[in-house]
CSV table of C-alpha atoms in Angstrom, one decimal:
chain,number,residue,atom,x,y,z
A,1,MET,CA,-26.5,-17.2,7.3
A,2,THR,CA,-22.9,-17.7,6.2
A,3,VAL,CA,-21.9,-17.3,2.5
A,4,GLU,CA,-19.7,-20.2,1.1
A,5,LEU,CA,-16.4,-18.4,-0.1
A,6,ASN,CA,-14.6,-18.8,-3.2
A,7,HIS,CA,-11.2,-20.0,-2.1
A,8,ARG,CA,-7.9,-21.3,-3.1
A,9,VAL,CA,-4.8,-23.1,-1.4
A,10,ASP,CA,-1.2,-22.7,-2.4
A,11,GLY,CA,2.1,-24.1,-1.1
A,12,SER,CA,2.8,-26.1,2.0
A,13,GLY,CA,3.9,-25.7,5.5
A,14,PRO,CA,2.2,-23.7,8.4
A,15,ARG,CA,-1.1,-22.7,7.8
A,16,VAL,CA,-1.6,-18.9,6.5
A,17,LEU,CA,-4.9,-17.0,5.4
A,18,LEU,CA,-4.9,-14.0,3.4
A,19,LEU,CA,-7.7,-11.6,3.5
A,20,HIS,CA,-7.8,-8.9,0.6
A,21,ALA,CA,-9.1,-5.1,0.8
A,22,VAL,CA,-12.5,-3.8,-0.1
A,23,GLY,CA,-13.3,-4.3,-3.6
A,24,MET,CA,-10.8,-7.0,-4.3
A,25,ASP,CA,-10.2,-10.3,-4.6
A,26,LEU,CA,-8.0,-13.0,-3.9
A,27,THR,CA,-6.2,-12.6,-7.4
A,28,LEU,CA,-4.8,-9.1,-6.3
A,29,LEU,CA,-3.1,-11.1,-3.7
A,30,ASP,CA,-1.1,-13.2,-6.1
A,31,ALA,CA,2.2,-11.5,-6.0
A,32,VAL,CA,2.5,-12.1,-2.1
A,33,THR,CA,1.0,-15.3,-2.1
A,34,ALA,CA,3.6,-16.4,-4.8
A,35,ILE,CA,6.5,-15.5,-2.5
A,36,LEU,CA,4.8,-16.6,0.8
A,37,ALA,CA,3.7,-20.0,-0.5
A,38,ARG,CA,7.5,-21.1,-0.6
A,39,ASP,CA,7.3,-21.4,3.1
A,40,PHE,CA,3.6,-21.6,4.2
A,41,MET,CA,0.6,-23.1,3.1
A,42,VAL,CA,-1.6,-20.2,1.9
A,43,LEU,CA,-5.4,-20.0,1.9
A,44,ARG,CA,-7.0,-16.9,0.3
A,45,VAL,CA,-10.6,-16.3,-0.1
A,46,ASP,CA,-13.1,-13.9,-1.8
A,47,LEU,CA,-15.0,-12.4,0.9
A,48,ARG,CA,-18.8,-12.3,0.7
A,49,GLY,CA,-19.9,-9.9,-2.5
A,50,HIS,CA,-16.4,-9.8,-3.8
A,51,GLY,CA,-14.8,-11.7,-6.7
A,52,LYS,CA,-16.6,-15.1,-7.3
A,53,SER,CA,-18.1,-15.2,-3.9
A,54,PRO,CA,-21.9,-14.5,-4.1
A,55,TYR,CA,-23.3,-11.4,-2.8
A,56,VAL,CA,-25.6,-11.6,0.4
A,57,PRO,CA,-26.3,-8.5,2.5
A,58,ALA,CA,-24.1,-7.7,5.0
A,59,ARG,CA,-24.4,-5.3,8.1
A,60,HIS,CA,-21.4,-5.9,10.2
A,61,LEU,CA,-17.6,-7.1,10.2
A,62,GLU,CA,-18.9,-10.2,12.0
A,63,ASP,CA,-21.2,-11.3,8.9
A,64,TYR,CA,-17.9,-11.5,7.1
A,65,ALA,CA,-16.0,-13.1,10.0
A,66,ASP,CA,-18.5,-15.9,10.2
A,67,ASP,CA,-17.9,-16.7,6.6
A,68,VAL,CA,-14.4,-17.0,6.9
A,69,HIS,CA,-14.8,-19.0,10.1
A,70,ALA,CA,-16.8,-21.3,8.2
A,71,VAL,CA,-14.7,-22.3,5.4
A,72,LEU,CA,-11.6,-22.4,8.0
A,73,VAL,CA,-13.8,-25.1,9.8
A,74,LYS,CA,-14.7,-27.0,6.4
A,75,LEU,CA,-11.2,-27.2,4.9
A,76,ALA,CA,-9.7,-28.0,8.8
A,77,PHE,CA,-7.4,-25.1,8.5
A,78,THR,CA,-7.3,-24.1,12.2
A,79,PRO,CA,-5.4,-22.9,14.1
A,80,CYS,CA,-3.6,-20.4,11.4
A,81,ALA,CA,-2.0,-17.4,10.9
A,82,VAL,CA,-4.5,-14.6,9.5
A,83,ALA,CA,-3.1,-11.8,7.7
A,84,GLY,CA,-5.7,-9.1,6.6
A,85,PHE,CA,-4.9,-5.9,4.7
A,86,ALA,CA,-7.1,-2.7,4.7
A,87,PHE,CA,-10.8,-4.4,5.2
A,88,GLY,CA,-9.4,-7.6,5.4
A,89,GLY,CA,-7.6,-6.3,8.5
A,90,MET,CA,-10.8,-5.5,10.0
A,91,VAL,CA,-12.1,-8.8,9.1
A,92,THR,CA,-9.1,-10.2,10.9
A,93,GLN,CA,-9.9,-8.3,13.9
A,94,ALA,CA,-13.6,-9.3,14.1
A,95,LEU,CA,-12.4,-12.8,13.7
A,96,ALA,CA,-9.9,-12.8,16.3
A,97,VAL,CA,-12.2,-11.6,18.8
A,98,LYS,CA,-15.4,-13.8,18.1
A,99,TYR,CA,-13.3,-16.9,17.1
A,100,PRO,CA,-10.1,-16.9,19.0
A,101,GLN,CA,-9.6,-20.5,18.3
A,102,ASP,CA,-9.0,-19.9,14.8
A,103,ALA,CA,-6.0,-18.0,14.8
A,104,CYS,CA,-2.6,-18.8,16.3
A,105,ALA,CA,-1.0,-15.5,14.8
A,106,LEU,CA,-2.3,-12.0,13.4
A,107,MET,CA,-1.0,-9.5,11.0
A,108,ILE,CA,-3.3,-6.5,10.6
A,109,ALA,CA,-2.4,-4.0,8.0
A,110,SER,CA,-3.7,-0.7,6.9
A,111,CYS,CA,-6.7,-0.2,8.8
A,112,ALA,CA,-8.1,1.3,12.1
A,113,HIS,CA,-9.8,-0.5,15.2
A,114,ALA,CA,-12.4,2.3,15.7
A,115,GLN,CA,-13.7,5.4,13.6
A,116,THR,CA,-13.9,9.4,14.6
A,117,ALA,CA,-17.2,10.9,13.8
A,118,GLU,CA,-15.3,12.3,10.5
A,119,SER,CA,-13.7,8.9,9.5
A,120,LYS,CA,-17.4,7.3,9.9
A,121,GLN,CA,-19.0,9.8,7.9
A,122,ALA,CA,-16.1,9.6,5.1
A,123,LEU,CA,-16.5,5.9,4.9
A,124,GLU,CA,-20.3,6.0,4.7
A,125,SER,CA,-20.1,8.6,1.9
A,126,ARG,CA,-18.1,6.3,-0.1
A,127,ALA,CA,-21.0,3.6,0.1
A,128,THR,CA,-23.2,6.3,-0.7
A,129,ASP,CA,-21.1,7.6,-3.9
A,130,ALA,CA,-20.6,4.2,-5.2
A,131,ARG,CA,-24.5,3.5,-5.0
A,132,ARG,CA,-25.4,6.9,-6.7
A,133,ASP,CA,-22.1,7.1,-9.3
A,134,GLY,CA,-21.5,3.5,-9.8
A,135,MET,CA,-17.8,2.1,-9.7
A,136,SER,CA,-16.7,4.1,-12.6
A,137,GLY,CA,-17.6,7.2,-10.8
A,138,ILE,CA,-15.2,6.6,-7.7
A,139,LEU,CA,-12.1,4.9,-9.7
A,140,ASP,CA,-9.9,7.9,-9.8
A,141,VAL,CA,-10.4,9.1,-6.3
A,142,THR,CA,-9.9,5.8,-4.7
A,143,MET,CA,-6.7,5.5,-6.5
A,144,GLN,CA,-5.6,8.5,-5.5
A,145,ARG,CA,-6.1,7.4,-1.8
A,146,TRP,CA,-4.7,4.0,-2.4
A,147,PHE,CA,-1.5,4.2,-4.4
A,148,THR,CA,1.6,6.7,-4.7
A,149,ASP,CA,1.3,9.0,-7.8
A,150,ALA,CA,4.3,7.3,-9.4
A,151,PHE,CA,2.6,4.1,-9.2
A,152,ILE,CA,-0.3,5.4,-10.8
A,153,ALA,CA,1.7,7.3,-13.4
A,154,ARG,CA,3.1,4.1,-14.7
A,155,GLY,CA,-0.2,2.3,-14.7
A,156,GLY,CA,0.4,0.2,-11.9
A,157,ASP,CA,-3.0,0.5,-10.5
A,158,ALA,CA,-4.7,-0.9,-13.9
A,159,ALA,CA,-5.5,-4.5,-12.4
A,160,VAL,CA,-7.2,-2.9,-9.6
A,161,ARG,CA,-9.4,-0.6,-11.7
A,162,GLN,CA,-10.5,-3.5,-13.9
A,163,ARG,CA,-11.3,-5.3,-10.5
A,164,LEU,CA,-13.6,-2.4,-9.4
A,165,LEU,CA,-15.3,-1.8,-12.5
A,166,ALA,CA,-16.2,-5.5,-12.3
A,167,ASP,CA,-17.5,-5.1,-8.7
A,168,ASP,CA,-21.0,-5.5,-7.6
A,169,VAL,CA,-21.7,-1.8,-6.1
A,170,ARG,CA,-23.8,-3.8,-3.3
A,171,GLY,CA,-20.8,-5.4,-2.1
A,172,TRP,CA,-18.6,-2.4,-2.1
A,173,ALA,CA,-21.5,-0.6,-0.2
A,174,ASP,CA,-22.0,-3.1,2.6
A,175,ALA,CA,-18.2,-3.5,3.2
A,176,PHE,CA,-17.7,0.3,3.6
A,177,VAL,CA,-20.9,0.6,5.9
A,178,ALA,CA,-19.4,-2.3,7.9
A,179,MET,CA,-16.0,-0.5,8.2
A,180,ALA,CA,-17.6,2.5,9.4
A,181,ASN,CA,-19.1,0.7,12.2
A,182,ILE,CA,-16.1,-1.2,13.5
A,183,ASP,CA,-16.5,-1.7,17.3
A,184,THR,CA,-13.3,-4.2,17.9
A,185,ALA,CA,-11.3,-1.6,20.0
A,186,PRO,CA,-12.8,-2.6,23.6
A,187,ARG,CA,-12.1,-6.1,22.7
A,188,LEU,CA,-8.5,-6.3,21.2
A,189,LYS,CA,-7.1,-6.7,24.8
A,190,ALA,CA,-8.5,-10.3,25.0
A,191,ILE,CA,-6.3,-11.4,22.1
A,192,ARG,CA,-3.4,-13.3,23.2
A,193,VAL,CA,-1.7,-14.6,20.1
A,194,PRO,CA,1.6,-13.0,18.4
A,195,THR,CA,0.2,-10.1,16.5
A,196,LEU,CA,1.8,-7.8,14.1
A,197,CYS,CA,0.5,-4.3,13.0
A,198,LEU,CA,1.7,-3.1,9.8
A,199,ALA,CA,1.5,0.5,8.4
A,200,GLY,CA,2.4,2.3,5.2
A,201,GLU,CA,4.4,5.4,5.8
A,202,VAL,CA,2.6,7.5,3.3
A,203,ASP,CA,-1.0,5.8,3.5
A,204,LYS,CA,-3.5,8.5,3.1
A,205,SER,CA,-6.5,6.4,4.4
A,206,THR,CA,-5.1,5.1,7.4
A,207,PRO,CA,-2.0,6.9,8.6
A,208,PRO,CA,0.7,4.9,10.8
A,209,PRO,CA,-0.8,6.4,14.1
A,210,VAL,CA,-4.1,4.7,13.5
A,211,VAL,CA,-2.5,1.4,12.9
A,212,LYS,CA,-0.2,1.8,15.8
A,213,ALA,CA,-3.2,2.4,18.0
A,214,ILE,CA,-4.3,-1.2,17.4
A,215,ALA,CA,-0.7,-2.4,18.5
A,216,ASP,CA,-1.0,-0.5,21.5
A,217,ALA,CA,-4.4,-2.1,22.1
A,218,ILE,CA,-3.2,-5.8,21.7
A,219,PRO,CA,-1.3,-7.1,24.3
A,220,GLY,CA,2.6,-7.9,23.2
A,221,ALA,CA,1.5,-6.6,19.5
A,222,ARG,CA,4.5,-5.7,17.3
A,223,TYR,CA,4.3,-2.4,15.2
A,224,ALA,CA,6.2,-2.0,11.8
A,225,MET,CA,6.2,0.8,9.4
A,226,LEU,CA,6.8,0.3,5.5
A,227,PRO,CA,9.1,3.1,4.1
A,228,GLY,CA,7.3,4.8,1.4
A,229,ALA,CA,4.0,2.4,1.2
A,230,PRO,CA,0.9,3.6,0.3
A,231,HIS,CA,-2.6,2.2,1.6
A,232,MET,CA,-2.4,-0.6,-0.7
A,233,PRO,CA,1.2,-1.8,-0.3
A,234,PHE,CA,0.4,-5.5,-1.0
A,235,VAL,CA,-0.4,-4.3,-4.7
A,236,GLU,CA,2.3,-1.8,-5.1
A,237,MET,CA,5.0,-3.3,-3.1
A,238,PRO,CA,4.6,-7.0,-2.6
A,239,GLU,CA,8.1,-8.1,-2.2
A,240,ALA,CA,8.5,-5.7,0.8
A,241,VAL,CA,5.2,-6.7,2.2
A,242,ALA,CA,5.8,-10.6,1.7
A,243,LYS,CA,9.6,-10.0,3.5
A,244,VAL,CA,7.9,-8.3,6.3
A,245,VAL,CA,5.0,-10.7,7.0
A,246,GLY,CA,6.9,-13.7,6.1
A,247,GLY,CA,9.6,-13.0,8.5
A,248,PHE,CA,7.3,-12.4,11.3
A,249,LEU,CA,5.6,-15.6,10.5
A,250,LYS,CA,8.5,-17.6,10.4
A,251,ASP,CA,9.6,-16.1,13.7
A,252,VAL,CA,6.4,-17.0,15.6
A,253,LEU,CA,5.3,-20.1,13.6
A,254,ALA,CA,8.4,-21.8,14.4
């Protein structure tokens, strides 16, 4: 069964869907949206078990993609450009391969298209840790993976910390299990829309070669790396992200 997702639309112009990272919600994309909405109609959603969307158990990335497809159909928002960050980038991949008619362009950032035995175990352990210790128990190590030390030192991660503390642990854990079992790699060669894969230069969770592998798997995909960017650049450096994403979208949606 699909979940009715909390959503918001801003701006006008070509249609763009933004998908947030694990544990976050649509409000953490406010800064990027404010810039992109000058030129585009931007739809944001709270993914299943996140923000104001209800929790219903999920096992696979396709469960989240099904929810997104349903809201796109409901809002008559297809075809649209889909831009996903981290977990949202994995959901973007699942959406693109299962519902190719939904997307006219893709931007996939800060994520993988397959897992090694080591990375799969690491992701599953983050689900286990949260179930055992609660969200407060995983905060500090998560911030260190997601942001630069300088950003944390000046308190830039405060809004994200607050969001994670308010999360339903079940939603967090389900998402990590889904990410651990991503299986889109063999199907990405079927994607036929313009695609940009965006990496952060200092991303500790998803180093640039991992993101570049997605670009290499999608015919004609572009690859870009944000200098000095961590795993969550849309929070730490939203202007730089919006510039790259907006430039790509203006090029391919013109």
